[in-house]
Coordinates of C-alpha atoms in Angstrom, one line a residue:
Chain M
M1 CA 260.8 -90.1 -14.8
R2 CA 259.3 -93.2 -16.5
I3 CA 257.1 -95.7 -14.7
G4 CA 256.3 -99.0 -16.3
L5 CA 253.0 -100.6 -15.4
I6 CA 252.9 -104.2 -16.4
A7 CA 249.7 -106.3 -16.6
M8 CA 249.5 -110.0 -16.3
S9 CA 246.6 -111.5 -18.0
G10 CA 245.1 -114.7 -19.5
V11 CA 243.6 -118.0 -18.4
R12 CA 246.2 -120.7 -18.2
V13 CA 244.9 -124.1 -17.2
R14 CA 247.6 -126.2 -15.6
N15 CA 246.0 -129.7 -15.8
P16 CA 247.4 -130.9 -19.2
E17 CA 244.4 -133.1 -20.0
L18 CA 242.0 -130.2 -19.4
A19 CA 244.2 -127.8 -21.2
A20 CA 244.2 -130.1 -24.3
L21 CA 240.5 -130.5 -24.1
G22 CA 239.8 -126.8 -23.6
V23 CA 241.6 -125.6 -26.6
T24 CA 239.5 -127.7 -28.8
L25 CA 236.1 -126.8 -27.4
P26 CA 234.7 -123.8 -29.2
Q27 CA 232.7 -121.9 -26.5
F28 CA 235.5 -122.4 -24.0
V29 CA 238.0 -121.0 -26.5
D30 CA 235.7 -118.0 -27.1
R31 CA 235.5 -117.0 -23.5
G32 CA 239.2 -117.6 -22.9
R33 CA 240.0 -115.4 -25.8
V34 CA 237.8 -112.6 -24.3
I35 CA 239.4 -112.8 -20.8
A36 CA 242.9 -113.0 -22.3
S37 CA 242.3 -109.7 -24.1
L38 CA 241.0 -107.5 -21.3
P39 CA 243.1 -104.5 -20.3
S40 CA 244.1 -104.1 -16.7
L41 CA 241.7 -101.5 -15.3
G42 CA 243.7 -101.5 -12.1
L43 CA 246.8 -100.3 -13.8
L44 CA 244.9 -97.8 -15.9
T45 CA 243.7 -96.4 -12.6
V46 CA 247.3 -96.4 -11.2
A47 CA 248.3 -94.4 -14.2
A48 CA 245.6 -91.9 -13.6
L49 CA 246.8 -91.5 -10.0
T50 CA 250.4 -90.8 -11.2
P51 CA 251.5 -87.1 -11.5
A52 CA 251.1 -85.7 -15.0
D53 CA 254.8 -85.0 -15.5
V54 CA 255.6 -88.7 -15.1
E55 CA 255.8 -90.8 -18.3
I56 CA 253.8 -94.0 -18.1
G57 CA 254.6 -97.1 -20.1
Y58 CA 251.6 -99.5 -20.0
R59 CA 252.7 -103.0 -21.1
E60 CA 251.2 -106.5 -21.2
I61 CA 253.5 -109.3 -19.9
D62 CA 253.4 -110.9 -23.4
E63 CA 255.1 -107.8 -24.8
L64 CA 258.2 -108.2 -22.7
P65 CA 261.1 -110.4 -23.7
P66 CA 261.1 -113.7 -21.8
E67 CA 264.8 -113.2 -21.1
G68 CA 267.6 -110.6 -21.7
D69 CA 267.3 -106.9 -21.4
L70 CA 264.1 -105.4 -20.2
E71 CA 262.6 -102.0 -21.3
P72 CA 264.2 -99.4 -19.0
F73 CA 262.0 -97.7 -16.4
D74 CA 262.8 -95.8 -13.2
L75 CA 260.1 -97.7 -11.4
V76 CA 258.0 -100.6 -12.3
G77 CA 254.5 -101.5 -11.0
I78 CA 253.1 -105.0 -11.5
S79 CA 249.6 -106.2 -10.7
S80 CA 248.6 -109.8 -10.9
F81 CA 245.9 -112.4 -10.1
S82 CA 247.0 -115.4 -8.0
A83 CA 247.3 -117.7 -11.1
Q84 CA 250.0 -115.5 -12.6
I85 CA 251.7 -114.4 -9.4
D86 CA 254.8 -116.6 -9.8
E87 CA 255.4 -115.1 -13.2
A88 CA 254.9 -111.6 -11.7
Y89 CA 257.5 -112.4 -9.0
T90 CA 259.9 -113.7 -11.6
L91 CA 259.5 -110.5 -13.6
A92 CA 259.9 -108.4 -10.5
D93 CA 263.1 -110.3 -9.6
R94 CA 264.4 -109.6 -13.1
Y95 CA 263.8 -105.9 -12.8
R96 CA 265.2 -105.7 -9.3
A97 CA 268.3 -107.6 -10.5
A98 CA 268.7 -104.9 -13.2
G99 CA 268.5 -102.2 -10.5
V100 CA 264.9 -101.1 -11.1
P101 CA 262.7 -100.8 -8.0
V102 CA 259.5 -102.7 -8.2
V103 CA 256.1 -102.2 -6.6
L104 CA 253.6 -105.1 -6.4
G105 CA 249.9 -104.7 -6.0
G106 CA 246.6 -106.3 -6.6
I107 CA 244.2 -108.6 -4.7
H108 CA 246.7 -111.5 -4.3
V109 CA 249.4 -109.1 -2.9
T110 CA 246.8 -107.8 -0.5
M111 CA 246.0 -111.3 0.7
M112 CA 249.7 -112.4 0.8
P113 CA 251.7 -109.3 1.7
D114 CA 254.6 -111.0 3.4
E115 CA 255.2 -113.3 0.4
A116 CA 254.9 -110.5 -2.1
A117 CA 257.2 -108.3 -0.1
R118 CA 260.0 -110.7 -0.7
H119 CA 259.9 -109.8 -4.4
A120 CA 259.3 -106.1 -4.2
D121 CA 260.7 -102.9 -3.0
S122 CA 257.3 -101.8 -2.0
I123 CA 253.8 -103.3 -1.9
V124 CA 250.4 -101.6 -2.2
L125 CA 247.5 -103.2 -0.4
N126 CA 243.9 -102.7 -1.2
G127 CA 243.2 -100.2 -4.0
A128 CA 245.7 -97.8 -5.4
E129 CA 243.6 -94.9 -4.4
G130 CA 245.0 -93.1 -1.4
A131 CA 248.3 -95.0 -1.7
W132 CA 249.9 -94.6 -5.2
P133 CA 250.2 -90.8 -5.2
R134 CA 252.0 -90.9 -1.8
L135 CA 254.2 -93.7 -3.1
V136 CA 255.3 -91.8 -6.2
E137 CA 256.1 -88.7 -4.1
D138 CA 258.1 -90.8 -1.6
F139 CA 260.0 -92.5 -4.5
R140 CA 260.9 -89.2 -6.0
A141 CA 262.2 -88.0 -2.6
G142 CA 264.2 -91.2 -2.1
R143 CA 262.2 -92.5 0.8
L144 CA 260.1 -95.3 -0.7
K145 CA 258.4 -97.2 2.0
P146 CA 258.1 -101.0 2.0
R147 CA 254.3 -100.9 2.3
Y148 CA 251.4 -98.6 1.4
D149 CA 247.8 -99.2 2.4
G150 CA 245.3 -98.0 -0.1
K151 CA 241.8 -97.0 0.5
R152 CA 239.1 -99.6 1.3
S153 CA 236.3 -97.0 1.0
E154 CA 235.6 -93.7 -0.6
V155 CA 237.5 -94.8 -3.7
F156 CA 235.1 -93.2 -6.1
E157 CA 235.0 -89.8 -4.3
P158 CA 237.4 -86.9 -4.4
P159 CA 240.2 -86.6 -3.5
F160 CA 240.9 -90.3 -4.0
Y161 CA 239.0 -90.9 -7.3
A162 CA 240.8 -90.7 -10.7
K163 CA 239.4 -91.4 -14.1
P164 CA 241.4 -94.4 -15.6
R165 CA 243.9 -93.6 -18.4
F166 CA 242.0 -95.2 -21.2
D167 CA 244.2 -93.2 -23.6
L168 CA 247.0 -95.7 -22.9
L169 CA 244.9 -98.3 -24.7
K170 CA 244.8 -96.4 -28.0
G171 CA 246.0 -98.6 -30.9
R172 CA 246.0 -101.8 -28.7
P173 CA 243.9 -104.8 -30.0
Y174 CA 241.6 -105.3 -27.0
N175 CA 238.2 -106.5 -28.1
R176 CA 236.6 -105.2 -24.9
I177 CA 237.2 -102.2 -22.6
T178 CA 236.7 -102.5 -18.9
V179 CA 234.9 -99.9 -16.8
Q180 CA 234.0 -100.3 -13.1
T181 CA 230.8 -99.0 -11.6
S182 CA 231.2 -100.5 -8.1
R183 CA 233.5 -102.4 -5.8
G184 CA 232.4 -105.1 -3.4
C185 CA 229.3 -107.2 -3.0
P186 CA 227.2 -107.7 0.1
L187 CA 226.6 -111.4 -0.7
N188 CA 230.1 -112.3 0.5
C189 CA 230.2 -115.8 -1.0
E190 CA 232.7 -117.9 0.8
F191 CA 234.8 -118.6 -2.3
C192 CA 234.8 -115.1 -3.8
A193 CA 238.2 -113.5 -4.4
A194 CA 237.0 -110.4 -6.2
S195 CA 237.1 -106.7 -5.2
L196 CA 235.0 -107.3 -2.0
R197 CA 238.3 -108.6 -0.4
I198 CA 239.9 -105.1 -0.8
T199 CA 236.8 -103.1 0.2
S200 CA 235.3 -102.5 3.6
R201 CA 231.8 -102.1 2.2
F202 CA 230.0 -102.0 -1.1
Q203 CA 231.2 -98.9 -3.0
Q204 CA 229.1 -97.4 -5.8
K205 CA 230.5 -95.0 -8.4
P206 CA 228.2 -92.1 -9.3
V207 CA 226.4 -92.5 -12.6
E208 CA 227.9 -89.4 -14.0
R209 CA 231.5 -90.6 -13.4
V210 CA 230.7 -93.9 -15.1
V211 CA 229.3 -92.2 -18.1
D212 CA 232.3 -89.9 -18.3
E213 CA 234.6 -92.9 -18.3
I214 CA 232.7 -94.7 -20.9
R215 CA 232.8 -91.6 -23.2
A216 CA 236.5 -91.4 -22.6
A217 CA 237.0 -95.1 -23.4
M218 CA 234.9 -94.8 -26.6
T219 CA 237.5 -92.4 -28.0
V220 CA 240.2 -95.0 -28.0
T221 CA 238.4 -97.8 -29.8
D222 CA 236.5 -98.3 -33.0
N223 CA 234.7 -101.2 -31.4
P224 CA 233.1 -100.0 -28.2
F225 CA 232.2 -103.2 -26.4
F226 CA 232.4 -102.8 -22.7
E227 CA 232.9 -105.2 -19.8
L228 CA 231.9 -103.8 -16.5
A229 CA 234.6 -104.8 -14.0
D230 CA 232.1 -105.2 -11.1
D231 CA 231.4 -108.0 -8.6
N232 CA 227.7 -107.3 -8.9
T233 CA 226.5 -104.4 -10.9
F234 CA 222.8 -104.2 -9.9
I235 CA 222.7 -104.5 -6.1
N236 CA 221.2 -101.1 -6.0
K237 CA 218.3 -101.3 -8.5
K238 CA 217.5 -97.6 -8.2
W239 CA 221.1 -96.7 -9.1
G240 CA 220.9 -99.3 -11.8
K241 CA 218.0 -97.8 -13.6
R242 CA 219.5 -94.3 -13.6
F243 CA 222.7 -95.8 -14.9
L244 CA 220.9 -97.7 -17.7
E245 CA 218.9 -94.6 -18.8
A246 CA 222.2 -92.6 -18.8
I247 CA 224.1 -95.0 -21.1
R248 CA 221.2 -95.8 -23.4
P249 CA 221.9 -92.9 -25.7
L250 CA 225.6 -93.9 -26.0
G251 CA 224.8 -96.8 -28.3
I252 CA 227.4 -99.2 -26.7
K253 CA 227.3 -102.9 -26.3
W254 CA 228.3 -104.3 -22.9
F255 CA 228.6 -107.2 -20.5
T256 CA 228.5 -107.4 -16.8
E257 CA 228.3 -109.6 -13.7
T258 CA 225.3 -109.5 -11.4
D259 CA 223.1 -111.7 -9.3
I260 CA 219.8 -113.4 -10.1
S261 CA 217.7 -110.7 -8.5
V262 CA 218.3 -108.5 -11.6
A263 CA 215.3 -110.5 -13.0
D264 CA 213.0 -109.4 -10.2
D265 CA 212.4 -106.0 -11.8
D266 CA 210.8 -106.0 -15.3
A267 CA 211.5 -102.3 -15.8
L268 CA 215.2 -102.8 -15.0
L269 CA 215.3 -105.7 -17.5
D270 CA 213.7 -103.7 -20.2
L271 CA 216.3 -100.9 -19.7
L272 CA 219.0 -103.5 -19.6
A273 CA 218.0 -104.6 -23.1
E274 CA 217.5 -101.0 -24.4
S275 CA 220.8 -99.8 -23.2
G276 CA 222.8 -102.4 -25.1
C277 CA 223.5 -105.1 -22.5
R278 CA 224.3 -108.3 -24.4
Q279 CA 225.1 -110.6 -21.6
V280 CA 225.0 -110.9 -17.9
L281 CA 227.1 -113.4 -16.0
I282 CA 225.3 -114.8 -13.0
G283 CA 226.8 -117.1 -10.4
L284 CA 224.2 -119.8 -10.2
E285 CA 226.8 -122.1 -8.5
S286 CA 224.8 -125.3 -8.2
P287 CA 221.9 -127.0 -9.9
S288 CA 220.4 -127.9 -6.5
A289 CA 219.3 -125.8 -3.5
E290 CA 221.3 -128.1 -1.2
G291 CA 224.4 -127.2 -3.1
L292 CA 223.9 -123.6 -2.2
E293 CA 223.7 -124.2 1.5
G294 CA 226.2 -122.0 3.3
I295 CA 227.7 -120.6 0.1
D296 CA 227.0 -117.1 1.4
P297 CA 226.5 -116.2 5.1
H298 CA 222.8 -115.5 4.9
N299 CA 221.9 -118.3 2.4
W300 CA 220.7 -115.6 0.0
K301 CA 221.4 -117.7 -3.1
R302 CA 219.8 -120.8 -1.6
K303 CA 216.6 -118.9 -0.9
R304 CA 216.4 -117.9 -4.5
H305 CA 217.2 -121.2 -6.2
D306 CA 213.6 -121.8 -7.1
R307 CA 213.5 -118.6 -9.1
Y308 CA 216.5 -119.5 -11.2
L309 CA 214.8 -120.9 -14.3
A310 CA 212.1 -118.2 -14.5
A311 CA 214.8 -115.5 -14.1
I312 CA 216.9 -117.0 -16.9
D313 CA 213.9 -117.0 -19.2
S314 CA 212.9 -113.5 -18.3
I315 CA 216.4 -112.1 -19.0
Q316 CA 217.0 -114.1 -22.2
S317 CA 213.6 -113.4 -23.7
R318 CA 214.7 -109.8 -23.9
G319 CA 217.7 -110.7 -26.1
I320 CA 220.2 -110.7 -23.3
S321 CA 222.1 -113.9 -22.9
V322 CA 222.8 -115.3 -19.5
N323 CA 226.2 -116.8 -18.8
G324 CA 225.3 -119.1 -16.0
C325 CA 228.2 -120.0 -13.8
F326 CA 228.4 -123.3 -12.0
I327 CA 231.0 -124.5 -9.5
V328 CA 231.7 -128.2 -9.1
G329 CA 233.3 -129.7 -6.1
L330 CA 231.2 -128.0 -3.5
D331 CA 231.0 -129.8 -0.1
S332 CA 227.6 -131.2 -0.9
D333 CA 228.6 -132.4 -4.3
T334 CA 228.8 -136.2 -5.0
P335 CA 230.0 -137.7 -8.3
D336 CA 226.4 -137.3 -9.6
I337 CA 226.9 -133.5 -9.7
F338 CA 228.3 -133.5 -13.2
T339 CA 225.2 -135.1 -14.8
Q340 CA 223.1 -132.9 -12.6
V341 CA 224.8 -129.8 -13.9
K342 CA 224.4 -131.0 -17.5
E343 CA 220.7 -131.8 -17.1
Y344 CA 220.2 -128.4 -15.4
V345 CA 221.9 -126.6 -18.2
D346 CA 219.8 -128.4 -20.8
K347 CA 216.6 -127.6 -18.8
S348 CA 217.5 -124.0 -18.2
G349 CA 218.0 -122.9 -21.8
L350 CA 221.1 -121.0 -20.8
L351 CA 222.8 -119.4 -23.8
E352 CA 226.2 -119.5 -22.3
V353 CA 227.7 -121.6 -19.5
Q354 CA 230.8 -121.3 -17.3
I355 CA 231.9 -124.3 -15.4
T356 CA 234.6 -123.9 -12.8
V357 CA 236.0 -126.0 -10.0
L358 CA 235.8 -124.7 -6.4
T359 CA 239.0 -122.8 -5.9
P360 CA 240.3 -121.6 -2.5
F361 CA 242.0 -118.4 -3.5
P362 CA 244.3 -117.2 -0.7
G363 CA 242.8 -115.0 1.9
T364 CA 239.2 -116.0 1.2
P365 CA 236.9 -117.6 3.9
L366 CA 237.0 -120.8 1.8
Y367 CA 240.8 -120.8 1.9
H368 CA 240.8 -120.4 5.7
R369 CA 238.2 -123.1 6.2
L370 CA 239.8 -125.7 4.0
H371 CA 243.2 -124.9 5.6
R372 CA 241.7 -125.4 9.1
E373 CA 240.2 -128.7 7.9
G374 CA 243.5 -129.9 6.5
R375 CA 242.1 -130.2 3.0
L376 CA 244.4 -128.1 0.9
L377 CA 246.6 -130.4 -1.3
D378 CA 249.6 -128.1 -1.0
E379 CA 250.6 -125.2 1.1
R380 CA 251.2 -123.2 -1.9
Y381 CA 249.3 -123.7 -5.2
W382 CA 248.8 -120.2 -6.6
D383 CA 249.6 -121.2 -10.2
R384 CA 246.7 -123.6 -10.0
C385 CA 244.2 -120.9 -9.0
T386 CA 242.9 -121.0 -12.5
L387 CA 239.3 -122.0 -11.6
F388 CA 239.9 -125.2 -13.6
D389 CA 242.6 -127.0 -11.5
V390 CA 241.8 -128.9 -8.3
T391 CA 243.7 -127.7 -5.3
Y392 CA 241.9 -129.3 -2.4
Q393 CA 240.4 -132.6 -1.2
P394 CA 236.7 -132.6 -2.1
R395 CA 234.3 -133.9 0.6
N396 CA 232.4 -136.6 -1.2
M397 CA 234.7 -137.6 -4.0
T398 CA 238.3 -138.1 -4.8
V399 CA 240.4 -135.5 -6.5
E400 CA 240.6 -137.8 -9.5
E401 CA 236.8 -138.1 -9.7
L402 CA 236.5 -134.3 -9.6
E403 CA 239.1 -133.9 -12.3
A404 CA 237.5 -136.6 -14.5
G405 CA 234.1 -135.2 -13.9
L406 CA 235.1 -131.7 -14.9
R407 CA 236.7 -133.0 -18.1
W408 CA 233.5 -135.0 -18.9
L409 CA 231.4 -131.9 -18.2
F410 CA 233.5 -129.7 -20.4
A411 CA 233.2 -132.1 -23.2
E412 CA 229.5 -132.3 -22.8
I413 CA 228.9 -128.6 -22.4
Y414 CA 231.4 -127.0 -24.8
N415 CA 231.4 -129.3 -27.8
T416 CA 230.5 -128.1 -31.2
G417 CA 227.0 -129.6 -31.1
E418 CA 226.1 -128.0 -27.8
F419 CA 227.5 -124.7 -29.0
A420 CA 225.3 -124.9 -32.1
R421 CA 222.3 -125.9 -30.0
R422 CA 222.7 -122.8 -27.8
K423 CA 223.1 -120.7 -30.9
R424 CA 219.8 -122.1 -32.2
L425 CA 218.1 -121.2 -28.8
Y426 CA 219.2 -117.6 -29.2
M427 CA 218.2 -117.4 -32.8
E428 CA 214.6 -118.5 -31.9
I429 CA 214.6 -115.8 -29.2
A430 CA 215.9 -113.2 -31.7
K431 CA 213.1 -114.0 -34.1
R432 CA 210.6 -112.9 -31.5
L433 CA 212.4 -109.7 -30.6
P434 CA 211.4 -106.3 -32.2
R435 CA 213.8 -105.6 -35.0
K436 CA 216.1 -102.6 -34.4
E437 CA 216.9 -100.1 -37.1
A438 CA 220.3 -100.6 -38.6
T439 CA 222.7 -97.9 -37.5
A440 CA 226.4 -97.7 -37.1
M441 CA 225.8 -97.5 -33.4
N442 CA 223.9 -100.7 -32.8
R443 CA 226.2 -102.5 -35.2
T444 CA 229.5 -101.8 -33.5
G445 CA 231.0 -103.9 -30.8
S446 CA 232.7 -107.2 -30.6
G447 CA 231.9 -109.5 -27.8
Chain X
M1 CA 221.3 -119.5 -61.2
I2 CA 219.3 -119.8 -58.0
R3 CA 222.4 -119.4 -55.9
S4 CA 223.4 -116.2 -57.7
V5 CA 219.9 -114.9 -57.1
N6 CA 220.1 -115.9 -53.5
E7 CA 223.5 -114.3 -53.2
S8 CA 222.3 -111.0 -54.6
R9 CA 219.3 -111.0 -52.3
L10 CA 221.5 -112.0 -49.3
R11 CA 223.9 -109.2 -49.9
Q12 CA 221.1 -106.7 -50.2
L13 CA 219.5 -108.0 -47.0
V14 CA 222.7 -107.9 -45.0
S15 CA 223.5 -104.4 -46.2
A16 CA 220.0 -103.1 -45.4
T17 CA 220.0 -104.9 -42.0
T18 CA 223.5 -103.7 -40.8
G19 CA 223.8 -100.4 -42.6
V20 CA 227.0 -101.5 -44.2
D21 CA 227.3 -102.0 -48.0
V22 CA 228.5 -105.6 -48.4
T23 CA 228.0 -105.9 -52.2
R24 CA 231.7 -106.1 -52.6
L25 CA 232.5 -108.2 -49.6
D26 CA 234.4 -111.4 -50.3
S27 CA 232.2 -114.5 -49.8
G28 CA 234.8 -115.9 -47.5
D29 CA 235.0 -113.0 -45.1
D30 CA 233.7 -113.5 -41.6
L31 CA 230.7 -111.3 -41.3
V32 CA 231.1 -110.9 -37.5
D33 CA 234.5 -109.4 -38.1
A34 CA 233.7 -107.5 -41.3
L35 CA 230.6 -105.9 -39.8
D36 CA 231.8 -105.4 -36.3
L37 CA 229.0 -107.5 -34.9
D38 CA 229.1 -109.0 -31.4
S39 CA 228.5 -112.7 -31.2
L40 CA 224.7 -112.2 -30.5
G41 CA 224.5 -109.8 -33.4
G42 CA 225.8 -112.5 -35.7
L43 CA 223.1 -114.8 -34.5
E44 CA 220.5 -112.2 -34.9
L45 CA 221.6 -111.7 -38.5
L46 CA 221.4 -115.5 -39.2
A47 CA 217.9 -115.6 -37.5
Y48 CA 216.8 -112.8 -39.8
V49 CA 218.2 -114.5 -42.9
E50 CA 216.3 -117.7 -41.9
Q51 CA 213.1 -115.7 -41.6
Q52 CA 213.6 -113.9 -44.9
F53 CA 214.5 -117.0 -46.8
D54 CA 212.0 -119.1 -45.0
V55 CA 214.6 -121.8 -44.1
I56 CA 216.0 -123.3 -41.0
F57 CA 219.8 -123.9 -41.0
D58 CA 221.2 -127.2 -40.0
D59 CA 223.3 -127.2 -36.8
R60 CA 226.4 -127.9 -38.7
H61 CA 226.0 -124.6 -40.6
L62 CA 225.6 -122.8 -37.2
A63 CA 229.0 -124.2 -36.2
A64 CA 230.6 -122.8 -39.3
P65 CA 232.0 -119.3 -39.5
P66 CA 229.3 -116.9 -40.6
T67 CA 230.6 -116.0 -44.0
L68 CA 228.4 -115.1 -47.0
G69 CA 229.6 -118.3 -48.6
C70 CA 228.7 -120.4 -45.6
I71 CA 225.3 -118.8 -45.3
L72 CA 224.6 -119.4 -48.9
D73 CA 225.6 -123.0 -48.5
A74 CA 223.2 -123.2 -45.5
I75 CA 220.4 -121.6 -47.6
D76 CA 221.0 -124.1 -50.4
D77 CA 221.1 -127.0 -48.0
A78 CA 217.9 -125.9 -46.2
S79 CA 216.1 -125.2 -49.4
G80 CA 217.1 -128.5 -50.8
R81 CA 215.9 -130.2 -47.6
D82 CA 212.6 -128.4 -47.6
A83 CA 212.0 -128.8 -51.4
P84 CA 208.9 -130.9 -52.2

């Protein structure tokens, strides 16, 4: 039996003016290139949950012919984010028309099960743990069910846990490998469409399992740069320190996402640097405290706004760049927000910046609220859930003002001169860092 | 003459810093790719070169791909700017 697992990936801006601008701006291109070349950890986990006697074909959507005959499989599994879901449905329809049953899964499918079910023989909701093994067994027995509910907890514990099949990536040109240390995030920001939507509570993978996975992944690549596929890696600082001490000897370079409180603990930051962390992505969201009002149910981010600048400095002074993420189009934002973000970025010394537009991913609290308020521009807009396309009516500006402001901000933040300025910032930090001995280990990694 | 001295010194410096022998690397090869550096590693190397050559690269050189040739151009340019 052969199962095909097909990954959809890439950042595809729909707004033509923004797309044209984005491809010319160096730092935007850099990050886009990184995101587009990440493997699908979800499908590698599905592969691991598949019985050993089943052959797995792991494919990226770009490897498949856009029309004509498809590679033959007995069963196909497709996982997709919202922005590529229509392409996933089209592919699913092609396979089904060719007589191949299709299973759809992923966060979007979990949020929109009825829609996804129209394009699949079966759907898997939540994680594949606890669902996929049953599905394969049922398929073999000729009794595939239309829906399987995967686990929302205990996903990193036996009998549900499985080490992802990193071996399927051997020979593939990914410049980063993804490993997950946790699912979920207690901050529960209104707009978040990450793994917290398929998890009943924050789930932490034991340190030993993470190290085992990293070691396995290191065998399939000559360039071991890792991206932790977490919503928020350092919620548990105690776990975090054990994790960093455990990976320090591995000599890897890595990136992750976390929140600003990572800077509260100097010892943790020192370990972060010593263990090879090269960048942390932090959702700063707004240059003003007012902008953070109501973003998360307990106003956790708002309460920490006055620590942002000191935290960025503390992290970056250790040679770890902060990718500060801002969202424009929040309900408190006026047309002044774009200059405010630019000024804040300049003041903060951030080495990398991610600007996105508020995006109501289906199933999120933000989606439900904007839907209630009658502010979604269309009933269905999944192909524009790119983080750069406007899909709702902003509160204090027009859609056109938000789009124009985003284009202006992109041009201001990501142009060659600004990119060089941020490089200069880092170089001055680097001159103050202790020099490391040159070894093959601290040299390797592309990120 | 100065450029060839600088080139020889730069190649030795990069080799010693990264642990990779770059004496035969083409001057047009991107060092980040050739040496498997991450993006920050590339900047760290440039920072070290600045310190060792006692120069500050112009922003337009930072925007260029980090090849040995571009770094030498940056050193030439910075040295020329800083020359009495």
